Coordinates of C-alpha atoms in Angstrom, one line a residue:
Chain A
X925 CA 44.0 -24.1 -45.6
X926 CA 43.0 -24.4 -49.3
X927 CA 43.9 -23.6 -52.5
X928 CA 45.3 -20.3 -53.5
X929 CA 41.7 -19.9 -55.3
X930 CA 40.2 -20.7 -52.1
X931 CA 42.0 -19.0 -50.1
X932 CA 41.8 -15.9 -52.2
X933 CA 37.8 -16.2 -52.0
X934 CA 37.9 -16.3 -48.2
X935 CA 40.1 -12.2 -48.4
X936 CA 37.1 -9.8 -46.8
X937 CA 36.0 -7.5 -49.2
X938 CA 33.3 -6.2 -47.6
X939 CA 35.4 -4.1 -45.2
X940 CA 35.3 -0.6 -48.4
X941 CA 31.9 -0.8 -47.4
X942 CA 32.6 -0.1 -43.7
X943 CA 35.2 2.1 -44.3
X944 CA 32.9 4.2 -46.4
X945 CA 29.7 3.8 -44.1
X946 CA 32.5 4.7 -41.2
X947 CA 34.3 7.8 -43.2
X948 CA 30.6 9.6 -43.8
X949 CA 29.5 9.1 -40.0
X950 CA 32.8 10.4 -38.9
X951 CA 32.0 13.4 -40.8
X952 CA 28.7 14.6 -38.9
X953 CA 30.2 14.8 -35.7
X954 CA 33.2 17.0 -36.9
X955 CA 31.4 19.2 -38.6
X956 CA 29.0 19.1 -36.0
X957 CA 31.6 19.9 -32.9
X958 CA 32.9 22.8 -35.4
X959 CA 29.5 24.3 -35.7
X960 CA 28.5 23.6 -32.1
X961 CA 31.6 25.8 -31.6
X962 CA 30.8 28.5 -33.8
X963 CA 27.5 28.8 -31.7
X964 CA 29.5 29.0 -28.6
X965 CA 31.3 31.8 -29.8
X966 CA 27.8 32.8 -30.7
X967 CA 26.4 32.8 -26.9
X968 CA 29.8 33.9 -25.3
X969 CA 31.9 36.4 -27.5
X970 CA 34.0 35.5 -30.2
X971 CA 37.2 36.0 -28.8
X972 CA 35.9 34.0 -25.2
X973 CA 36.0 30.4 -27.6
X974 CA 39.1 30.3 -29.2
X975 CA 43.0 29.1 -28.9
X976 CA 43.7 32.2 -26.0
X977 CA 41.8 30.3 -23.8
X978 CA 43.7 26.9 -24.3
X979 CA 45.7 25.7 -21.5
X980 CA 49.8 26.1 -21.4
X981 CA 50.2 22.9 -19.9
X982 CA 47.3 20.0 -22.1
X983 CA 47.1 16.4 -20.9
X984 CA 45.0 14.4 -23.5
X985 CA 41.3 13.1 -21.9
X986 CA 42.0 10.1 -23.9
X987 CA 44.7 7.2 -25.4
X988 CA 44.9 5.2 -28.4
X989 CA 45.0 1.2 -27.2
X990 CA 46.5 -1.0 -29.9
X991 CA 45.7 -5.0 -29.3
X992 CA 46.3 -7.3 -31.7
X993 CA 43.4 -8.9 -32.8
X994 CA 43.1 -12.1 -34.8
X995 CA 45.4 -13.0 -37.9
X996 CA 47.7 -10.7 -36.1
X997 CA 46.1 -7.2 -36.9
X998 CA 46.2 -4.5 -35.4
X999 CA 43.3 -3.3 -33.7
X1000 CA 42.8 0.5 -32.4
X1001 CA 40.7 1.5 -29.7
X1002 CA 40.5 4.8 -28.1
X1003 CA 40.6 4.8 -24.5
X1004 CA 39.6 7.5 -21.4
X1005 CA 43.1 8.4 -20.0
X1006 CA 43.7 7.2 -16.3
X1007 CA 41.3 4.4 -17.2
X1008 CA 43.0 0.9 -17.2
X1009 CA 41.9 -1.7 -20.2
X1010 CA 41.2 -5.0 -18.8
X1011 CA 44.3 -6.6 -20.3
X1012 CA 46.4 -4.0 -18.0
X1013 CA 44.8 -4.2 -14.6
X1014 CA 46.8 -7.6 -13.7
X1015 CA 50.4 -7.2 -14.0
X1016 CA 49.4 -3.7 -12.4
X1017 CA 48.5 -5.1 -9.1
X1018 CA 51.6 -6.5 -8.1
X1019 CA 53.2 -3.3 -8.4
X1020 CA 50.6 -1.8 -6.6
X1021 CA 50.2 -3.7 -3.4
X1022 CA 53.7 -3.0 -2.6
X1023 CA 53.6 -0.8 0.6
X1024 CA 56.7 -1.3 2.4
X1025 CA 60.3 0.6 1.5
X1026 CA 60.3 2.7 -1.3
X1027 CA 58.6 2.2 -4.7
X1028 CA 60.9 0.0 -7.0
X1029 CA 58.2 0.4 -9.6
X1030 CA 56.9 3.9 -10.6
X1031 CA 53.7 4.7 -9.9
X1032 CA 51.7 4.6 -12.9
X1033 CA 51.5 8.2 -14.4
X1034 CA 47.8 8.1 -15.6
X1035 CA 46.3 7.3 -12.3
X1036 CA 44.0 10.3 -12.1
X1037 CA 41.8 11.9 -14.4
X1038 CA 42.9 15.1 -16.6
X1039 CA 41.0 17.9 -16.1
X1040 CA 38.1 18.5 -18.4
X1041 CA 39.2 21.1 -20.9
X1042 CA 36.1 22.9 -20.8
X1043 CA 37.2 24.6 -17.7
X1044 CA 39.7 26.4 -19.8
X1045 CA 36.6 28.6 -20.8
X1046 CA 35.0 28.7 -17.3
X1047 CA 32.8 26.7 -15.4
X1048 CA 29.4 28.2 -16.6
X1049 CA 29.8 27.1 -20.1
X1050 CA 26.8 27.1 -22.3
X1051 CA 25.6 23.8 -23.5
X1052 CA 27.0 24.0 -27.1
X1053 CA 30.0 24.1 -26.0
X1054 CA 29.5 20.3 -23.7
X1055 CA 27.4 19.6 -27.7
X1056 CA 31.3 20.4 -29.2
X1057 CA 33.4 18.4 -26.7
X1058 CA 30.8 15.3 -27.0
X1059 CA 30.6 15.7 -30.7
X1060 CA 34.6 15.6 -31.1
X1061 CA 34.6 12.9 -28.7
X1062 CA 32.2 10.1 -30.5
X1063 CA 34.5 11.5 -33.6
X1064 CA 37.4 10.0 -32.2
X1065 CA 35.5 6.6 -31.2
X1066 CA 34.7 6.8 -34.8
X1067 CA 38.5 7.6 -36.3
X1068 CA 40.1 4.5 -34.2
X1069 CA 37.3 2.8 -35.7
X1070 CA 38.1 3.6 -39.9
X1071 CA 42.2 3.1 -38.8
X1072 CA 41.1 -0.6 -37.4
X1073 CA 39.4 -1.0 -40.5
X1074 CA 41.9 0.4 -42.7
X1075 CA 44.1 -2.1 -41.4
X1076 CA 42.2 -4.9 -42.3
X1077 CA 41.8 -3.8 -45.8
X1078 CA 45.0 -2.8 -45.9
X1079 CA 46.1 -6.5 -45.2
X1080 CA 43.2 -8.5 -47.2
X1081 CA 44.6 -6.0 -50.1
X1082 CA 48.3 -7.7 -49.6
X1083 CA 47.2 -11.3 -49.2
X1084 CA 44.5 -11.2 -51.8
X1085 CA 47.7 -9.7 -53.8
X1086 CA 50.1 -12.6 -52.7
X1087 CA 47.0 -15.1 -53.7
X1088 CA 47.2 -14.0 -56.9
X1089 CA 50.7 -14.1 -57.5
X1090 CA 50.9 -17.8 -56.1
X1091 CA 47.9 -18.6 -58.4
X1092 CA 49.6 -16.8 -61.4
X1093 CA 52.7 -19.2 -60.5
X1094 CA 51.1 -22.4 -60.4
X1095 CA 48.7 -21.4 -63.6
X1096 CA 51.4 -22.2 -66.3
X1097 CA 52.7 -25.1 -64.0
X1098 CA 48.9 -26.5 -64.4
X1099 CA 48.8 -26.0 -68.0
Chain B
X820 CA 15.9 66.1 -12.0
X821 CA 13.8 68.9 -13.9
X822 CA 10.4 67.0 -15.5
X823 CA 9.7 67.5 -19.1
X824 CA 12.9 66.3 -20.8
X825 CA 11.8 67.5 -24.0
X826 CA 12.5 71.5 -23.0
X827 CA 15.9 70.9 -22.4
X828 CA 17.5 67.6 -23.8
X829 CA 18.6 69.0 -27.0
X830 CA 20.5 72.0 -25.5
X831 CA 23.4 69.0 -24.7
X832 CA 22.2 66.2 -26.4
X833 CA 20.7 66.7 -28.9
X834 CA 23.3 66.7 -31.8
X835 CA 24.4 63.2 -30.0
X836 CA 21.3 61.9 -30.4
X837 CA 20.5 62.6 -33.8
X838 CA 23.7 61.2 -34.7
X839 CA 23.0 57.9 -33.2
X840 CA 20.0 58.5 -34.5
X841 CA 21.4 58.1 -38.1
X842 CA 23.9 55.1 -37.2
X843 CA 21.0 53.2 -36.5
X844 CA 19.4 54.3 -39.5
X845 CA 22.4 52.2 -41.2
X846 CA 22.1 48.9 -39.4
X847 CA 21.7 46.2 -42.3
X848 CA 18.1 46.0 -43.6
X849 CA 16.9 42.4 -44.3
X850 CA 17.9 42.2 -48.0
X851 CA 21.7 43.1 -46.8
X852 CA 21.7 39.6 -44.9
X853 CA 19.8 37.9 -47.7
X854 CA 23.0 39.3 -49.8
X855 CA 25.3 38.0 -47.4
X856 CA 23.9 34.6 -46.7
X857 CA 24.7 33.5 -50.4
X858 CA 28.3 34.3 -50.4
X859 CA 30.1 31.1 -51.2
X860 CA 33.9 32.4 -49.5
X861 CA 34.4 35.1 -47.0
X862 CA 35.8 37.3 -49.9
X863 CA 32.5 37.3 -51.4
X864 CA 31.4 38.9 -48.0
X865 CA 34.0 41.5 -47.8
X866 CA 32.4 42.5 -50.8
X867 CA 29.1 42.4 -49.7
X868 CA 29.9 44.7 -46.7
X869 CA 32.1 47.3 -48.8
X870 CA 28.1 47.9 -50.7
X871 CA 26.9 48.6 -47.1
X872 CA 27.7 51.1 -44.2
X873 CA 30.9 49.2 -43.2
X874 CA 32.1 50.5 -46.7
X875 CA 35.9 49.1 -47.1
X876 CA 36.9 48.4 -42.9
X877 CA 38.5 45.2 -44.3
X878 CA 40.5 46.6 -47.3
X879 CA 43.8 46.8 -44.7
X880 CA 43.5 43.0 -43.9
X881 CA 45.9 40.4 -45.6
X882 CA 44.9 37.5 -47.2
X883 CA 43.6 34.8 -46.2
X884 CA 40.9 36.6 -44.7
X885 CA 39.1 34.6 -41.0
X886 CA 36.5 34.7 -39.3
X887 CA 38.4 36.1 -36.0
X888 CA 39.8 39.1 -38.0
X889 CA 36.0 40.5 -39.4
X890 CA 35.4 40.5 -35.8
X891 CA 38.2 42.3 -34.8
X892 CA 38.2 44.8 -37.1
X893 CA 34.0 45.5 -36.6
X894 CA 34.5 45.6 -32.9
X895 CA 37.2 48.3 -33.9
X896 CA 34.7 50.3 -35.5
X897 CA 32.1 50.1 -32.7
X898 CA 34.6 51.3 -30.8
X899 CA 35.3 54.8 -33.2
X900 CA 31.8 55.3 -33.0
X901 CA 31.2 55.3 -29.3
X902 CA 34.7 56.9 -28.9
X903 CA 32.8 59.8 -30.6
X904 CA 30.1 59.6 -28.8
X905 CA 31.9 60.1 -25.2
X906 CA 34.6 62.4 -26.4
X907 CA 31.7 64.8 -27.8
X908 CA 28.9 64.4 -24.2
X909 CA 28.3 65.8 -21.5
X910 CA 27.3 65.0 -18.0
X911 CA 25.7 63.1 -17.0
X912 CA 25.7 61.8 -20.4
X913 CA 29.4 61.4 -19.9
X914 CA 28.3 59.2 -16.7
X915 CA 25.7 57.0 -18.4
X916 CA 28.4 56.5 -21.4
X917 CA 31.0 55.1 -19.0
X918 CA 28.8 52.6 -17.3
X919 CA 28.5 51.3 -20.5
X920 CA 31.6 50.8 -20.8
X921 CA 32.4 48.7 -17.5
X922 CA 30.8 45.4 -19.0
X923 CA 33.3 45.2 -21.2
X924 CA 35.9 46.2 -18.8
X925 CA 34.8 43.2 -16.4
X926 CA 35.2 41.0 -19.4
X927 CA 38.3 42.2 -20.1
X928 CA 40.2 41.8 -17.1
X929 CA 38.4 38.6 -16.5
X930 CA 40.2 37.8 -19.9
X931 CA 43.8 38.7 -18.1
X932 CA 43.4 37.2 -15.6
X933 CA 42.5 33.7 -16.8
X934 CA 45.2 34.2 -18.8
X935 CA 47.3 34.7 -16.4
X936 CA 46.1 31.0 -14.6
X937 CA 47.2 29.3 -18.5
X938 CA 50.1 31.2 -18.0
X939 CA 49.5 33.5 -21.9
X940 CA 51.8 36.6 -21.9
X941 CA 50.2 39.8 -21.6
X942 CA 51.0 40.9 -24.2
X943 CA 49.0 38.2 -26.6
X944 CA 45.8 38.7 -24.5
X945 CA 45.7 42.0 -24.7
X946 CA 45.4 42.0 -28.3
X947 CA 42.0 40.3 -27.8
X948 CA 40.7 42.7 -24.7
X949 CA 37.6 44.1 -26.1
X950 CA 38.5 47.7 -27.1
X951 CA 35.0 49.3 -25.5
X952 CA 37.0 48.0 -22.3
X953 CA 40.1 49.5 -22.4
X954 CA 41.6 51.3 -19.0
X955 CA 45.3 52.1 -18.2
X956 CA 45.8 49.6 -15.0
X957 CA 44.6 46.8 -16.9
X958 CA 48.1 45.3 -17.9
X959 CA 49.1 44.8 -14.2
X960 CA 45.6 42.8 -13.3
X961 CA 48.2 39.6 -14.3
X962 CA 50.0 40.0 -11.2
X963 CA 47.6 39.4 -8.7
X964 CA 46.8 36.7 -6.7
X965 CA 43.3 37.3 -5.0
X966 CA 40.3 39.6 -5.0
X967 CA 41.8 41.6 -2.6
X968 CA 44.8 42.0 -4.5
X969 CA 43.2 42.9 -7.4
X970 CA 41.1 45.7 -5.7
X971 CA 43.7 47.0 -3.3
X972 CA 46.8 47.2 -6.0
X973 CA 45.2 47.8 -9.3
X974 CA 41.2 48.1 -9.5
X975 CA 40.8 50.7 -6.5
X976 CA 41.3 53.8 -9.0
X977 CA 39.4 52.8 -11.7
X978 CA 35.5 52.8 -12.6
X979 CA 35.7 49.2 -11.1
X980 CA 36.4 49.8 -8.0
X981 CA 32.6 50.4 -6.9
X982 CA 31.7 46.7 -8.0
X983 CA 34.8 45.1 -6.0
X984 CA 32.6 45.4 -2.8
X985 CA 31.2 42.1 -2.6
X986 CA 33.9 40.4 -4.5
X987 CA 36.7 40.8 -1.9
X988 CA 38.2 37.7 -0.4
X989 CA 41.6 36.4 0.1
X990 CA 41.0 32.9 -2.2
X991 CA 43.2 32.4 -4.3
X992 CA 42.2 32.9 -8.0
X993 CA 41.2 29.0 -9.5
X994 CA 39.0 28.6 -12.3
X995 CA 35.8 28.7 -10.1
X996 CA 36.6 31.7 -7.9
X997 CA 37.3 33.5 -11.4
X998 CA 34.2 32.4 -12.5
X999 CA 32.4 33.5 -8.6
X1000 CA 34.3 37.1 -9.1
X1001 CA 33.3 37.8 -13.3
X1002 CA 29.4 37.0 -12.4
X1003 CA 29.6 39.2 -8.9
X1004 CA 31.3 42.2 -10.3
X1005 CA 28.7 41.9 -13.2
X1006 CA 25.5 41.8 -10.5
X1007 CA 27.0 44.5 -8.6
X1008 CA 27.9 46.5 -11.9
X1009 CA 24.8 45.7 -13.3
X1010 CA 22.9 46.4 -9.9
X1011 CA 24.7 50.3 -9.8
X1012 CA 23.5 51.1 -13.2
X1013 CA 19.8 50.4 -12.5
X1014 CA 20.3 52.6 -9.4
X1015 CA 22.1 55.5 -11.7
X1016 CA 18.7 54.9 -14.3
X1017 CA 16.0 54.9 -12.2
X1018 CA 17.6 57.8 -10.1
X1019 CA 17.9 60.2 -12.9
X1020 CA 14.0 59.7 -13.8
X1021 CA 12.5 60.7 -16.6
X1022 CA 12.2 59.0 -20.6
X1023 CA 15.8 57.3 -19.5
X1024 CA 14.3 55.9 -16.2
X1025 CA 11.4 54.6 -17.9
X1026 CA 13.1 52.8 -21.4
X1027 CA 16.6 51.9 -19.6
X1028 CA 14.5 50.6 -16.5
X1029 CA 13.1 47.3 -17.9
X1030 CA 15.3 46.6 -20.1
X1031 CA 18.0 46.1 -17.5
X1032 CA 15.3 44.2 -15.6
X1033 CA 15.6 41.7 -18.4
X1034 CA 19.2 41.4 -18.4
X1035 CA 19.2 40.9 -14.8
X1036 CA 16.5 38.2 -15.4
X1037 CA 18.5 36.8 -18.1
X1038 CA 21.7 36.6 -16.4
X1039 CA 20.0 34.5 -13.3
X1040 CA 18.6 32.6 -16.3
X1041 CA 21.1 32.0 -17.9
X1042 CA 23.4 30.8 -14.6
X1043 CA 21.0 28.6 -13.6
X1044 CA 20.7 26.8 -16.8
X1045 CA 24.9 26.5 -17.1
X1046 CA 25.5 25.4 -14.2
X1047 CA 23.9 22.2 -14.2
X1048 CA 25.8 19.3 -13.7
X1049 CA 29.1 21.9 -12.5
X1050 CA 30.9 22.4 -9.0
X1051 CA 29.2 25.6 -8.3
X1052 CA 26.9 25.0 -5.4
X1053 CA 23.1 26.2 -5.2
X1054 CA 24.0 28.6 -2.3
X1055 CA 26.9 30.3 -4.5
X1056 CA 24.7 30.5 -7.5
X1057 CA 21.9 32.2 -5.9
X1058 CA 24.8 34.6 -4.7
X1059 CA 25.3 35.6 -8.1
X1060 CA 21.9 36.9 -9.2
X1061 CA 21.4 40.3 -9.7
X1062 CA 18.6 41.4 -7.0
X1063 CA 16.3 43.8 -9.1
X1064 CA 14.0 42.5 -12.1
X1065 CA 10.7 41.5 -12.3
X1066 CA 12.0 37.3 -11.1
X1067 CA 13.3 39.3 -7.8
X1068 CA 13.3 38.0 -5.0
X1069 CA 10.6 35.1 -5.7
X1070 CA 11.7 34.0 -8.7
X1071 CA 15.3 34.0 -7.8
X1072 CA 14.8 32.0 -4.9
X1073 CA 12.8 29.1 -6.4
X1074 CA 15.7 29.3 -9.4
X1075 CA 18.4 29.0 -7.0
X1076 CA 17.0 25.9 -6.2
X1077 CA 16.3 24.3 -9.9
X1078 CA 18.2 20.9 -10.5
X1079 CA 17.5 21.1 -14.6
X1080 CA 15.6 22.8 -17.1
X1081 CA 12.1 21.5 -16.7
X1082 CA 12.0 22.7 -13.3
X1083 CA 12.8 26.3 -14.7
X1084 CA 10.6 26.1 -17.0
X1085 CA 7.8 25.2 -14.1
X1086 CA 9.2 28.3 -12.7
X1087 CA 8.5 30.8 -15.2
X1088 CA 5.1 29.4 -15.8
X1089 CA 4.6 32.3 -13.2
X1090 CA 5.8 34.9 -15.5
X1091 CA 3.3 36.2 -18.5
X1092 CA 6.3 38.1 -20.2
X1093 CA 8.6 35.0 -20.0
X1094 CA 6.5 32.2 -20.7
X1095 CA 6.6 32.5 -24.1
X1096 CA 10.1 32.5 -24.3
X1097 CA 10.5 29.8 -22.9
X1098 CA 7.7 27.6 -24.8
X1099 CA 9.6 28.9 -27.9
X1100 CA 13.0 27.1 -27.1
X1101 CA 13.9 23.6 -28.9
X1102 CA 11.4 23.3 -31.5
X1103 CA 11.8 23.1 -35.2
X1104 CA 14.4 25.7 -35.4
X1105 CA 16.0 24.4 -32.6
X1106 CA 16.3 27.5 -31.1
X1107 CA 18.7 27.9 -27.4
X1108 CA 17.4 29.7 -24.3
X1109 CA 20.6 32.0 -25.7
X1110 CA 19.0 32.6 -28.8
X1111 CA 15.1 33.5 -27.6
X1112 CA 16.7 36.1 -25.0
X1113 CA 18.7 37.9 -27.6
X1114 CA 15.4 38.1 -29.9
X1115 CA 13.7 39.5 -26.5
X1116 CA 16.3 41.7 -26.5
X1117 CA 16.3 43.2 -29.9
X1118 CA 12.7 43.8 -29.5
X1119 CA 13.2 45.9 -26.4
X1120 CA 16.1 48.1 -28.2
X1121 CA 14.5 48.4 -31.4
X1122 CA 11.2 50.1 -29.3
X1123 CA 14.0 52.3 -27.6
X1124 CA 14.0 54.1 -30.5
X1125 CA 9.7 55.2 -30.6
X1126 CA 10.7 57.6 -27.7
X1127 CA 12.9 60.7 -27.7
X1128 CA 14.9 62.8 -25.3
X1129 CA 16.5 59.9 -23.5
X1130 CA 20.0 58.3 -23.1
X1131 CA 18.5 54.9 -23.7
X1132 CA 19.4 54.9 -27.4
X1133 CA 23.2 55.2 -27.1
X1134 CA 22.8 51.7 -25.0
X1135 CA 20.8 50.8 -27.6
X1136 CA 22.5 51.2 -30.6
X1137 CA 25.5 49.7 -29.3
X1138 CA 23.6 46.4 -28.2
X1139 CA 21.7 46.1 -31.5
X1140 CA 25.0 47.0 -33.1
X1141 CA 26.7 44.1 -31.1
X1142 CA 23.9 41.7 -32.5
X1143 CA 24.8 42.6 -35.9
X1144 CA 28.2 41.8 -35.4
X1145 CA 26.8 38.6 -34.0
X1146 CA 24.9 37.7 -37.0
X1147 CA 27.7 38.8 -39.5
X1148 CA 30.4 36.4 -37.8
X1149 CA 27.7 33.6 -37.6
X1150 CA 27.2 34.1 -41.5
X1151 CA 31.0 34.0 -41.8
X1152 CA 31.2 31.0 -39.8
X1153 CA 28.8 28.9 -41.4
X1154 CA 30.6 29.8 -45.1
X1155 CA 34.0 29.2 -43.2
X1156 CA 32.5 25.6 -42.5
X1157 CA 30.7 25.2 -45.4
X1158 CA 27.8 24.4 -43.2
X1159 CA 24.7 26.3 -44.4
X1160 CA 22.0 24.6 -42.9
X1161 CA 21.8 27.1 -40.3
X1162 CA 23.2 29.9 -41.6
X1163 CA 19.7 31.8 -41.7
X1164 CA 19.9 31.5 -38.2
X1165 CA 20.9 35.2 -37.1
X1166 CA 18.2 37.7 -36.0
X1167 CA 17.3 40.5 -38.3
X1168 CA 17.0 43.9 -37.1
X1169 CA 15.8 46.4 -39.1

């Protein structure tokens, strides 16, 4: 393992440098989507883009996956709803193949796809409006992405903190 | 109808005229939208606007001031003005006036009744029905439950009950049959007007003629192009064009049939008057097919104006009034955002 001082030196601390490079790219598409919007309001009528047209009954398009990823972190990862991640699919199955008698095990709930909100404002949408939804949607790719690495700062913050105690300890102890 | 408009226009219309006339003359000028384009907060444009002819139609508004409520409020005063308008013609001004008016009813009971599928109360969407639209039946259009319905129990006395031929069928109203019935009632609407032009003859036959040509071209256009990559078949979409303009019935046919924009584009190659147009899309202002049309279609109302002694300015003045709103909430948008990298993005008028 190493000396505290070793160990200390190993902490990633190149991880602001992501966050920050992850924060400002999170921004375009935001403020992108909004203006996409505004020019949707543009081509349909103000009041045709707008929280009227929202529907009473919303089923999110997409999940947030936590795993735990190495030195026990977790890791986020936003996932299409109704979609299975690959460490889901086999205990699934079982439950699955079971045909005979009724269902012991509820049917999974996500099984098919939510309907594609953009149908709240018709089907003949203008193409800022599909801009919008794809901006918003590689926004929240992005916003799993700066929690992951929040996370990891987050933890080489407390054992970069816990280093230094130790080494603080055994300083005096040296001397 | 009696030739030489000129001997006998003014005897009815002619105070109406020169009154729209002078509303036009009020439109904002270029250096009121180089004014507005440098307000930092939307209270520095309610400031801006009380120095032009809007004067103080936000003064009544609470703070904070949106985006949605300058709308609200200019649509509002659009509406006074062609309130005026109607209450003060006569025929068949009267006439001309109300078919105005029934785009904006097919929008708003479109509004209802999508509505009604998210399950909103009536009473919220009403508040958001465009004003130009309003008619006494339209708080029942909730209730029903097909085109037939709709016709049979609430539309069949109302100024939208001409359109509803085409439109009736016993589907049930999903997204996509809404969507089917807002674009037929439109065609048909839009199909009845070009009739009542080119029947009455005259200066309004020959200004109103093409330039509801071009919003029957723009329309197919513009359905083409949307529904790309949607549920809506070719044979429905082609079902939903108007059948007058200059694409009509060539054009329309090789449109139905388009599978993406190139292929439109191939199309119009045919078309001297909307070529251009289309050449101009993308580029390095990154102008929309949306965008080009309504710069087509400011041209083609501001020329409305070189002629006299015809009802094509009243349609005018409310469309190039309607693009001013457009540009005024874009303005307000991109200060709302604090995005001003397109804010010089509307289209100036005047």
């Amino acid at each position: 393992m190493g000396t505290p001082l070793e160990r200390s030196s190993r902490v990633p601390i190149g991880c602001p440098d992501k966050l920050g490079g992850a924060t400002r790219k999170k921004v375009a598409p935001d403020s992108n989507g909004w203006l996409s919007l505004a020019k949707a309001r543009y081509a349909m009528g103000a009041k045709s883009v707008g929280p009227l047209q929202y529907a009473s009954h919303m089923e999110p398009q997409v999940c947030l996956h936590t795993s735990e990823a190495q030195e026990g972190l977790q890791k986020f990862k936003v996932v299409r709803a109704g979609v299975h991640t690959p460490e889901e699919v086999g205990p699934g199955e079982a439950a699955l193949r079971r045909r005979k008698g009724p269902a012991k095990t509820p049917e999974p709930q996500s099984s098919e796809a939510p309907q594609d909100p953009l149908n709240w404002f018709g089907i003949l949408v203008p193409h800022s409006l599909r801009q919008a939804q794809a901006s918003f949607r590689d926004g929240l790719q992005l916003a799993a992405d700066i929690a992951s690495l929040q996370n990891r700062i987050d933890w080489g913050r407390n054992q970069l903190r816990e280093l230094q105690e130790k080494l603080k300890q055994l300083e005096p102890g040296a001397a | 109808m009696l030739e030489g408009a000129e001997l006998y226009f003014n005897v009815d219309h002619g105070y109406l005229e020169g009154l729209v006339r002078g509303c036009k003359a009020s439109l904002l000028t270029q250096q009121d939208y180089i004014n507005l384009v440098q307000c930092e907060t939307l209270e520095d444009l309610k400031i801006h606007l009380q120095t032009t002819d809007y004067g103080n139609f936000l003064a009544n508004q609470t703070n904070p001031l949106t985006v949605s409520k300058i709308d609200t409020e200019m649509r509002k005063r659009l509406c006074g003005e062609f309130e005026y308008f109607r209450n003060h013609s006569l025929e068949p001004l009267s006439t001309f006036l109300t078919y105005m008016t029934c785009s904006y009813m097919i929008d708003n009971v479109i509004l209802l009744m999508n509505g009604a599928l998210q399950k909103k109360s009536v009473k919220e969407i009403l508040g958001k029905c465009h004003p130009l639209g309003r008619f006494t039946e339209m708080e029942a259009v909730n209730i029903a439950e097909t085109p037939s319905d709709l016709f049979n129990a609430i539309l069949v006395e109302t100024p939208l009950a001409p359109f509803f031929q085409d439109c009736m069928s016993e589907n049930a109203l999903d997204e996509l049959n809404i969507e089917l019935l807002r674009n037929k009632l439109y065609k048909s609407y839009l199909e009845t007007f070009y009739k009542f032009c080119k029947n009455h003859g005259d200066v309004t036959a020959e200004v109103m003629c093409p330039i509801l040509e071009f919003e029957a071209d723009r329309r197919a256009f513009i359905i083409t192009l949307n529904s790309f990559g949607t549920e809506l078949s070719k044979e429905d979409r082609e079902t939903l064009y108007p059948t007058f303009g200059k694409l009509y019935p060539e054009g329309l046919r090789l449109l139905a049939q388009a599978e993406d924009f190139d292929q439109m584009k191939s199309i119009v190659d045919h078309y001297v008057v909307y070529k251009p147009l289309f050449e101009a899309v993308g580029g390095s202002g990154g102008k929309t097919l949306e965008d080009v049309f309504y710069e087509r279609e400011v041209q083609m109302n501001v020329l409305a104006f070189n002629r006299q002694f015809h009802y094509g300015v009243f349609y005018a003045y409310v469309k190039l009034k309607e693009q001013e709103m457009r540009n005024i909430v874009w303005i307000a948008e991109c200060i709302s955002q604090r995005h001003r990298t397109k804010i010089n993005s509307y289209i100036p008028i005047l």
